Amino acid sequence: MADEGDVGVVGNTTVAVEEPLDLIRLSLDERLYVKMRNERELRGRLHAYDQHLNMVLGEVEETVTSVEVDDETFEEVYKTTRRTIPMLFVRGDGVILVAPPMRGAPP
Amino acid sequence: MDINRCKKIYGEIKVSYLYLKQKFFQLFYSFFKSLIGKDVVVELKNDLSICGTLHSVDQYLNIKLTDINVTDAEKYPHMLSVKNCFVRGSVVRYVQLPADEVDTQLLQDAARREAHSQRQ
């Protein structure tokens, strides 16, 4: 949990990290993992964001996960669809969470 | 230095001025205004993808597109006779942008400023 004592460095200045949005500011121009509604995930470089979590991401890879139930065996089959987009604006109301890319995931 | 290069530089200066001078927290409004006239692909929450030229945008990020066609397989409602459309901002999921029209450095600086001024 970020409290008044935490400090981050932005450019040449040291700024106190007060709220969660400040943590995102530290990730500007870094690769990011974004989980969205409808079983979608994005991995891209954060170029801009605002308080609604509208974002502009560059070099983005979108992963859509879908589940199909086999008619005979009734087992659940998870399928993922991927596509890459060079520059993408993402509307904030679809965003669930924002995080640094996970260990073991492609950069 | 030819006239087109001059125009481009003037355009960039105007855009930086727009980003810096905003009094209201409208980073993406200004961002989209700078993309007016460019071709974009708007993907809606109902999975419809519309390719068109960005004609105008407002503070709610409602979008007007001209000369549209439906990309991504016309299995979704084909709007064959529709040339222009207005899209409510709240139904947009993504807007795919031309990467070379976006100045990422400018955007990042504006985002830092925006976040900082939002906090206060």
PDB file of C-alpha atoms in Angstrom:
ATOM      1  CA  MET A   1       0.000   0.000   0.000  1.00  0.00           C
ATOM      2  CA  ALA A   2       1.481   3.352  -0.957  1.00  0.00           C
ATOM      3  CA  ASP A   3       1.628   5.810   1.906  1.00  0.00           C
ATOM      4  CA  GLU A   4       3.071   9.283   2.329  1.00  0.00           C
ATOM      5  CA  GLY A   5       6.519   7.883   2.952  1.00  0.00           C
ATOM      6  CA  ASP A   6       6.907   6.238  -0.465  1.00  0.00           C
ATOM      7  CA  VAL A   7       8.878   8.130  -3.015  1.00  0.00           C
ATOM      8  CA  GLY A   8       9.279   7.727  -6.751  1.00  0.00           C
ATOM      9  CA  VAL A   9      11.566   9.337  -9.252  1.00  0.00           C
ATOM     10  CA  VAL A  10      10.033  10.910 -12.338  1.00  0.00           C
ATOM     11  CA  GLY A  11      12.558  12.394 -14.724  1.00  0.00           C
ATOM     12  CA  ASN A  12      14.942  14.459 -12.637  1.00  0.00           C
ATOM     13  CA  THR A  13      12.552  15.172  -9.783  1.00  0.00           C
ATOM     14  CA  THR A  14      11.635  13.041  -6.817  1.00  0.00           C
ATOM     15  CA  VAL A  15       7.884  12.935  -6.267  1.00  0.00           C
ATOM     16  CA  ALA A  16       5.994  11.424  -3.356  1.00  0.00           C
ATOM     17  CA  VAL A  17       3.792   8.549  -4.500  1.00  0.00           C
ATOM     18  CA  GLU A  18       0.421   9.240  -2.963  1.00  0.00           C
ATOM     19  CA  GLU A  19      -2.215   7.471  -4.961  1.00  0.00           C
ATOM     20  CA  PRO A  20      -2.523   4.421  -7.207  1.00  0.00           C
ATOM     21  CA  LEU A  21      -2.510   6.604 -10.331  1.00  0.00           C
ATOM     22  CA  ASP A  22       0.963   7.763  -9.379  1.00  0.00           C
ATOM     23  CA  LEU A  23       2.135   4.173  -9.575  1.00  0.00           C
ATOM     24  CA  ILE A  24       0.939   4.053 -13.157  1.00  0.00           C
ATOM     25  CA  ARG A  25       2.835   7.260 -13.879  1.00  0.00           C
ATOM     26  CA  LEU A  26       6.020   5.433 -12.932  1.00  0.00           C
ATOM     27  CA  SER A  27       5.273   2.970 -15.742  1.00  0.00           C
ATOM     28  CA  LEU A  28       5.111   5.531 -18.547  1.00  0.00           C
ATOM     29  CA  ASP A  29       7.198   4.337 -21.496  1.00  0.00           C
ATOM     30  CA  GLU A  30       7.466   0.925 -19.860  1.00  0.00           C
ATOM     31  CA  ARG A  31       5.839  -2.275 -20.944  1.00  0.00           C
ATOM     32  CA  LEU A  32       2.615  -2.978 -19.138  1.00  0.00           C
ATOM     33  CA  TYR A  33       0.048  -5.732 -18.712  1.00  0.00           C
ATOM     34  CA  VAL A  34      -3.599  -4.670 -18.821  1.00  0.00           C
ATOM     35  CA  LYS A  35      -6.467  -6.977 -17.947  1.00  0.00           C
ATOM     36  CA  MET A  36      -9.747  -5.967 -19.510  1.00  0.00           C
ATOM     37  CA  ARG A  37     -13.353  -7.031 -19.450  1.00  0.00           C
ATOM     38  CA  ASN A  38     -14.559  -9.879 -21.664  1.00  0.00           C
ATOM     39  CA  GLU A  39     -11.505 -12.032 -21.018  1.00  0.00           C
ATOM     40  CA  ARG A  40      -9.106  -9.755 -22.852  1.00  0.00           C
ATOM     41  CA  GLU A  41      -5.525  -8.941 -21.999  1.00  0.00           C
ATOM     42  CA  LEU A  42      -3.191  -6.401 -23.484  1.00  0.00           C
ATOM     43  CA  ARG A  43       0.583  -6.187 -23.334  1.00  0.00           C
ATOM     44  CA  GLY A  44       2.047  -2.979 -24.596  1.00  0.00           C
ATOM     45  CA  ARG A  45       4.146   0.105 -23.945  1.00  0.00           C
ATOM     46  CA  LEU A  46       2.297   2.797 -22.020  1.00  0.00           C
ATOM     47  CA  HIS A  47       2.421   6.187 -23.699  1.00  0.00           C
ATOM     48  CA  ALA A  48      -0.434   8.037 -22.007  1.00  0.00           C
ATOM     49  CA  TYR A  49      -3.169   7.554 -19.460  1.00  0.00           C
ATOM     50  CA  ASP A  50      -5.647   9.608 -17.499  1.00  0.00           C
ATOM     51  CA  GLN A  51      -7.746   9.334 -14.370  1.00  0.00           C
ATOM     52  CA  HIS A  52     -10.384   7.267 -16.184  1.00  0.00           C
ATOM     53  CA  LEU A  53      -7.658   4.815 -17.173  1.00  0.00           C
ATOM     54  CA  ASN A  54      -8.098   5.692 -20.828  1.00  0.00           C
ATOM     55  CA  MET A  55      -4.706   4.734 -22.244  1.00  0.00           C
ATOM     56  CA  VAL A  56      -2.615   4.902 -25.349  1.00  0.00           C
ATOM     57  CA  LEU A  57      -0.461   1.813 -25.747  1.00  0.00           C
ATOM     58  CA  GLY A  58       2.179   1.160 -28.392  1.00  0.00           C
ATOM     59  CA  GLU A  59       3.374  -2.167 -29.838  1.00  0.00           C
ATOM     60  CA  VAL A  60       0.424  -3.855 -28.296  1.00  0.00           C
ATOM     61  CA  GLU A  61      -0.482  -7.539 -28.254  1.00  0.00           C
ATOM     62  CA  GLU A  62      -4.098  -8.359 -27.482  1.00  0.00           C
ATOM     63  CA  THR A  63      -5.054 -11.803 -26.195  1.00  0.00           C
ATOM     64  CA  VAL A  64      -8.698 -12.868 -26.199  1.00  0.00           C
ATOM     65  CA  THR A  65      -9.469 -16.018 -24.231  1.00  0.00           C
ATOM     66  CA  SER A  66     -12.570 -18.055 -24.957  1.00  0.00           C
ATOM     67  CA  VAL A  67     -13.922 -21.290 -23.535  1.00  0.00           C
ATOM     68  CA  GLU A  68     -15.607 -23.918 -25.587  1.00  0.00           C
ATOM     69  CA  VAL A  69     -17.285 -26.925 -24.071  1.00  0.00           C
ATOM     70  CA  ASP A  70     -16.856 -30.061 -26.117  1.00  0.00           C
ATOM     71  CA  ASP A  71     -20.270 -31.542 -26.884  1.00  0.00           C
ATOM     72  CA  GLU A  72     -19.280 -35.138 -26.315  1.00  0.00           C
ATOM     73  CA  THR A  73     -16.664 -35.111 -23.648  1.00  0.00           C
ATOM     74  CA  PHE A  74     -17.964 -31.996 -21.871  1.00  0.00           C
ATOM     75  CA  GLU A  75     -14.459 -30.875 -21.206  1.00  0.00           C
ATOM     76  CA  GLU A  76     -13.663 -27.191 -21.307  1.00  0.00           C
ATOM     77  CA  VAL A  77     -11.302 -26.156 -24.060  1.00  0.00           C
ATOM     78  CA  TYR A  78      -9.583 -22.794 -23.619  1.00  0.00           C
ATOM     79  CA  LYS A  79      -8.703 -21.010 -26.816  1.00  0.00           C
ATOM     80  CA  THR A  80      -6.759 -17.802 -27.159  1.00  0.00           C
ATOM     81  CA  THR A  81      -6.700 -15.428 -30.092  1.00  0.00           C
ATOM     82  CA  ARG A  82      -3.832 -12.979 -30.434  1.00  0.00           C
ATOM     83  CA  ARG A  83      -3.233  -9.965 -32.577  1.00  0.00           C
ATOM     84  CA  THR A  84      -0.757  -7.124 -32.564  1.00  0.00           C
ATOM     85  CA  ILE A  85      -1.597  -3.483 -33.088  1.00  0.00           C
ATOM     86  CA  PRO A  86       1.097  -0.792 -33.507  1.00  0.00           C
ATOM     87  CA  MET A  87      -0.714   1.988 -31.618  1.00  0.00           C
ATOM     88  CA  LEU A  88      -3.938   1.673 -29.692  1.00  0.00           C
ATOM     89  CA  PHE A  89      -6.216   3.920 -27.671  1.00  0.00           C
ATOM     90  CA  VAL A  90      -8.017   1.965 -24.941  1.00  0.00           C
ATOM     91  CA  ARG A  91     -11.123   3.346 -23.288  1.00  0.00           C
ATOM     92  CA  GLY A  92     -10.855   3.238 -19.528  1.00  0.00           C
ATOM     93  CA  ASP A  93     -14.237   1.752 -18.746  1.00  0.00           C
ATOM     94  CA  GLY A  94     -13.097  -1.609 -20.089  1.00  0.00           C
ATOM     95  CA  VAL A  95      -9.976  -1.801 -17.936  1.00  0.00           C
ATOM     96  CA  ILE A  96      -9.940  -4.062 -14.894  1.00  0.00           C
ATOM     97  CA  LEU A  97      -6.330  -3.922 -13.807  1.00  0.00           C
ATOM     98  CA  VAL A  98      -2.949  -2.571 -14.806  1.00  0.00           C
ATOM     99  CA  ALA A  99       0.321  -4.244 -13.820  1.00  0.00           C
ATOM    100  CA  PRO A 100       3.930  -4.670 -14.863  1.00  0.00           C
ATOM    101  CA  PRO A 101       4.390  -7.623 -17.235  1.00  0.00           C
ATOM    102  CA  MET A 102       4.424 -10.874 -15.320  1.00  0.00           C
ATOM    103  CA  ARG A 103       7.528 -12.970 -14.827  1.00  0.00           C
ATOM    104  CA  GLY A 104       7.983 -15.536 -17.538  1.00  0.00           C
ATOM    105  CA  ALA A 105       5.730 -13.656 -19.913  1.00  0.00           C
ATOM    106  CA  PRO A 106       7.128 -12.361 -23.194  1.00  0.00           C
ATOM    107  CA  PRO A 107       8.545  -8.826 -22.782  1.00  0.00           C
TER     108      PRO A 107
ATOM    109  CA  MET B   1      12.854  24.039 -46.342  1.00  0.00           C
ATOM    110  CA  ASP B   2       9.635  23.516 -48.314  1.00  0.00           C
ATOM    111  CA  ILE B   3       6.137  24.612 -47.477  1.00  0.00           C
ATOM    112  CA  ASN B   4       4.969  21.148 -46.420  1.00  0.00           C
ATOM    113  CA  ARG B   5       7.734  20.796 -43.897  1.00  0.00           C
ATOM    114  CA  CYS B   6       6.901  24.222 -42.543  1.00  0.00           C
ATOM    115  CA  LYS B   7       3.266  23.251 -42.214  1.00  0.00           C
ATOM    116  CA  LYS B   8       4.184  20.052 -40.401  1.00  0.00           C
ATOM    117  CA  ILE B   9       6.390  21.866 -37.938  1.00  0.00           C
ATOM    118  CA  TYR B  10       3.720  24.498 -37.389  1.00  0.00           C
ATOM    119  CA  GLY B  11       1.217  21.714 -36.776  1.00  0.00           C
ATOM    120  CA  GLU B  12       3.502  20.131 -34.208  1.00  0.00           C
ATOM    121  CA  ILE B  13       4.005  23.403 -32.392  1.00  0.00           C
ATOM    122  CA  LYS B  14       0.255  23.948 -32.334  1.00  0.00           C
ATOM    123  CA  VAL B  15      -0.277  20.474 -30.899  1.00  0.00           C
ATOM    124  CA  SER B  16       2.322  20.941 -28.170  1.00  0.00           C
ATOM    125  CA  TYR B  17       0.681  24.225 -27.302  1.00  0.00           C
ATOM    126  CA  LEU B  18      -2.706  22.507 -27.107  1.00  0.00           C
ATOM    127  CA  TYR B  19      -1.338  19.843 -24.789  1.00  0.00           C
ATOM    128  CA  LEU B  20       0.381  22.320 -22.522  1.00  0.00           C
ATOM    129  CA  LYS B  21      -2.286  24.949 -22.274  1.00  0.00           C
ATOM    130  CA  GLN B  22      -5.256  22.789 -21.402  1.00  0.00           C
ATOM    131  CA  LYS B  23      -6.979  24.060 -18.316  1.00  0.00           C
ATOM    132  CA  PHE B  24      -9.415  21.181 -18.107  1.00  0.00           C
ATOM    133  CA  PHE B  25      -8.174  17.639 -17.741  1.00  0.00           C
ATOM    134  CA  GLN B  26      -8.675  16.707 -21.371  1.00  0.00           C
ATOM    135  CA  LEU B  27      -5.569  14.935 -22.434  1.00  0.00           C
ATOM    136  CA  PHE B  28      -7.274  12.511 -24.779  1.00  0.00           C
ATOM    137  CA  TYR B  29      -9.652  15.120 -26.167  1.00  0.00           C
ATOM    138  CA  SER B  30      -6.637  17.135 -27.307  1.00  0.00           C
ATOM    139  CA  PHE B  31      -4.943  13.968 -28.473  1.00  0.00           C
ATOM    140  CA  PHE B  32      -7.854  13.038 -30.721  1.00  0.00           C
ATOM    141  CA  LYS B  33      -8.178  16.585 -32.013  1.00  0.00           C
ATOM    142  CA  SER B  34      -4.606  16.286 -33.211  1.00  0.00           C
ATOM    143  CA  LEU B  35      -5.582  13.150 -35.148  1.00  0.00           C
ATOM    144  CA  ILE B  36      -8.476  14.722 -37.040  1.00  0.00           C
ATOM    145  CA  GLY B  37      -8.118  13.917 -40.727  1.00  0.00           C
ATOM    146  CA  LYS B  38      -6.243  10.682 -40.098  1.00  0.00           C
ATOM    147  CA  ASP B  39      -7.521   7.199 -40.804  1.00  0.00           C
ATOM    148  CA  VAL B  40      -8.405   5.200 -37.730  1.00  0.00           C
ATOM    149  CA  VAL B  41     -10.161   1.955 -36.907  1.00  0.00           C
ATOM    150  CA  VAL B  42     -12.741   2.210 -34.139  1.00  0.00           C
ATOM    151  CA  GLU B  43     -13.587  -1.051 -32.417  1.00  0.00           C
ATOM    152  CA  LEU B  44     -16.842  -0.960 -30.519  1.00  0.00           C
ATOM    153  CA  LYS B  45     -17.887  -2.948 -27.490  1.00  0.00           C
ATOM    154  CA  ASN B  46     -20.250  -4.972 -29.673  1.00  0.00           C
ATOM    155  CA  ASP B  47     -17.198  -6.186 -31.646  1.00  0.00           C
ATOM    156  CA  LEU B  48     -17.968  -4.070 -34.689  1.00  0.00           C
ATOM    157  CA  SER B  49     -14.866  -2.517 -36.251  1.00  0.00           C
ATOM    158  CA  ILE B  50     -15.245   0.613 -38.330  1.00  0.00           C
ATOM    159  CA  CYS B  51     -12.445   2.041 -40.437  1.00  0.00           C
ATOM    160  CA  GLY B  52     -12.751   5.686 -41.396  1.00  0.00           C
ATOM    161  CA  THR B  53     -11.329   9.166 -41.355  1.00  0.00           C
ATOM    162  CA  LEU B  54     -11.583  10.968 -38.044  1.00  0.00           C
ATOM    163  CA  HIS B  55     -13.764  13.979 -38.659  1.00  0.00           C
ATOM    164  CA  SER B  56     -14.359  15.349 -35.183  1.00  0.00           C
ATOM    165  CA  VAL B  57     -14.302  14.539 -31.506  1.00  0.00           C
ATOM    166  CA  ASP B  58     -15.750  16.116 -28.376  1.00  0.00           C
ATOM    167  CA  GLN B  59     -15.030  16.210 -24.663  1.00  0.00           C
ATOM    168  CA  TYR B  60     -16.866  12.918 -24.139  1.00  0.00           C
ATOM    169  CA  LEU B  61     -14.703  11.360 -26.859  1.00  0.00           C
ATOM    170  CA  ASN B  62     -17.758  10.901 -29.057  1.00  0.00           C
ATOM    171  CA  ILE B  63     -16.352  10.372 -32.539  1.00  0.00           C
ATOM    172  CA  LYS B  64     -17.514  11.318 -36.008  1.00  0.00           C
ATOM    173  CA  LEU B  65     -16.067   9.297 -38.853  1.00  0.00           C
ATOM    174  CA  THR B  66     -16.349   9.910 -42.580  1.00  0.00           C
ATOM    175  CA  ASP B  67     -15.927   7.537 -45.547  1.00  0.00           C
ATOM    176  CA  ILE B  68     -16.331   4.511 -43.382  1.00  0.00           C
ATOM    177  CA  ASN B  69     -16.211   0.847 -44.184  1.00  0.00           C
ATOM    178  CA  VAL B  70     -16.564  -2.121 -41.902  1.00  0.00           C
ATOM    179  CA  THR B  71     -13.283  -3.983 -41.412  1.00  0.00           C
ATOM    180  CA  ASP B  72     -12.747  -7.346 -39.753  1.00  0.00           C
ATOM    181  CA  ALA B  73     -15.004  -9.504 -41.880  1.00  0.00           C
ATOM    182  CA  GLU B  74     -18.352  -8.067 -42.865  1.00  0.00           C
ATOM    183  CA  LYS B  75     -20.100 -10.695 -40.820  1.00  0.00           C
ATOM    184  CA  TYR B  76     -21.036  -7.948 -38.406  1.00  0.00           C
ATOM    185  CA  PRO B  77     -23.802  -5.495 -39.434  1.00  0.00           C
ATOM    186  CA  HIS B  78     -22.622  -4.290 -42.798  1.00  0.00           C
ATOM    187  CA  MET B  79     -23.321  -0.631 -43.205  1.00  0.00           C
ATOM    188  CA  LEU B  80     -22.919  -0.631 -46.960  1.00  0.00           C
ATOM    189  CA  SER B  81     -24.797   2.576 -47.589  1.00  0.00           C
ATOM    190  CA  VAL B  82     -23.470   4.461 -44.589  1.00  0.00           C
ATOM    191  CA  LYS B  83     -20.712   6.918 -45.438  1.00  0.00           C
ATOM    192  CA  ASN B  84     -20.499   8.955 -42.245  1.00  0.00           C
ATOM    193  CA  CYS B  85     -21.289   8.021 -38.715  1.00  0.00           C
ATOM    194  CA  PHE B  86     -21.372   9.332 -35.191  1.00  0.00           C
ATOM    195  CA  VAL B  87     -20.185   7.011 -32.449  1.00  0.00           C
ATOM    196  CA  ARG B  88     -21.004   7.586 -28.789  1.00  0.00           C
ATOM    197  CA  GLY B  89     -17.790   7.636 -26.804  1.00  0.00           C
ATOM    198  CA  SER B  90     -19.020   5.161 -24.219  1.00  0.00           C
ATOM    199  CA  VAL B  91     -19.421   2.318 -26.728  1.00  0.00           C
ATOM    200  CA  VAL B  92     -15.847   2.513 -27.949  1.00  0.00           C
ATOM    201  CA  ARG B  93     -13.538  -0.272 -26.827  1.00  0.00           C
ATOM    202  CA  TYR B  94     -10.419   0.574 -28.846  1.00  0.00           C
ATOM    203  CA  VAL B  95      -9.280   3.072 -31.423  1.00  0.00           C
ATOM    204  CA  GLN B  96      -6.453   1.762 -33.596  1.00  0.00           C
ATOM    205  CA  LEU B  97      -4.170   4.601 -34.559  1.00  0.00           C
ATOM    206  CA  PRO B  98      -1.449   5.057 -37.173  1.00  0.00           C
ATOM    207  CA  ALA B  99       1.740   4.687 -35.163  1.00  0.00           C
ATOM    208  CA  ASP B 100       3.665   7.243 -37.165  1.00  0.00           C
ATOM    209  CA  GLU B 101       1.120   9.990 -36.500  1.00  0.00           C
ATOM    210  CA  VAL B 102       1.568   9.742 -32.760  1.00  0.00           C
ATOM    211  CA  ASP B 103       4.341  11.627 -31.008  1.00  0.00           C
ATOM    212  CA  THR B 104       4.992   9.347 -28.065  1.00  0.00           C
ATOM    213  CA  GLN B 105       7.384  11.689 -26.280  1.00  0.00           C
ATOM    214  CA  LEU B 106       4.844  14.499 -26.340  1.00  0.00           C
ATOM    215  CA  LEU B 107       2.128  12.153 -25.116  1.00  0.00           C
ATOM    216  CA  GLN B 108       4.185  10.897 -22.235  1.00  0.00           C
ATOM    217  CA  ASP B 109       5.090  14.395 -21.123  1.00  0.00           C
ATOM    218  CA  ALA B 110       1.458  15.458 -21.343  1.00  0.00           C
ATOM    219  CA  ALA B 111       0.367  12.399 -19.358  1.00  0.00           C
ATOM    220  CA  ARG B 112       2.859  13.166 -16.609  1.00  0.00           C
ATOM    221  CA  ARG B 113       1.604  16.734 -16.448  1.00  0.00           C
ATOM    222  CA  GLU B 114      -2.017  15.640 -16.538  1.00  0.00           C
ATOM    223  CA  ALA B 115      -1.582  13.157 -13.722  1.00  0.00           C
ATOM    224  CA  HIS B 116       0.239  15.747 -11.672  1.00  0.00           C
ATOM    225  CA  SER B 117      -2.429  18.415 -12.155  1.00  0.00           C
ATOM    226  CA  GLN B 118      -5.228  15.896 -11.590  1.00  0.00           C
ATOM    227  CA  ARG B 119      -3.866  15.145  -8.185  1.00  0.00           C
ATOM    228  CA  GLN B 120      -4.063  18.732  -6.961  1.00  0.00           C
TER     229      GLN B 120
END
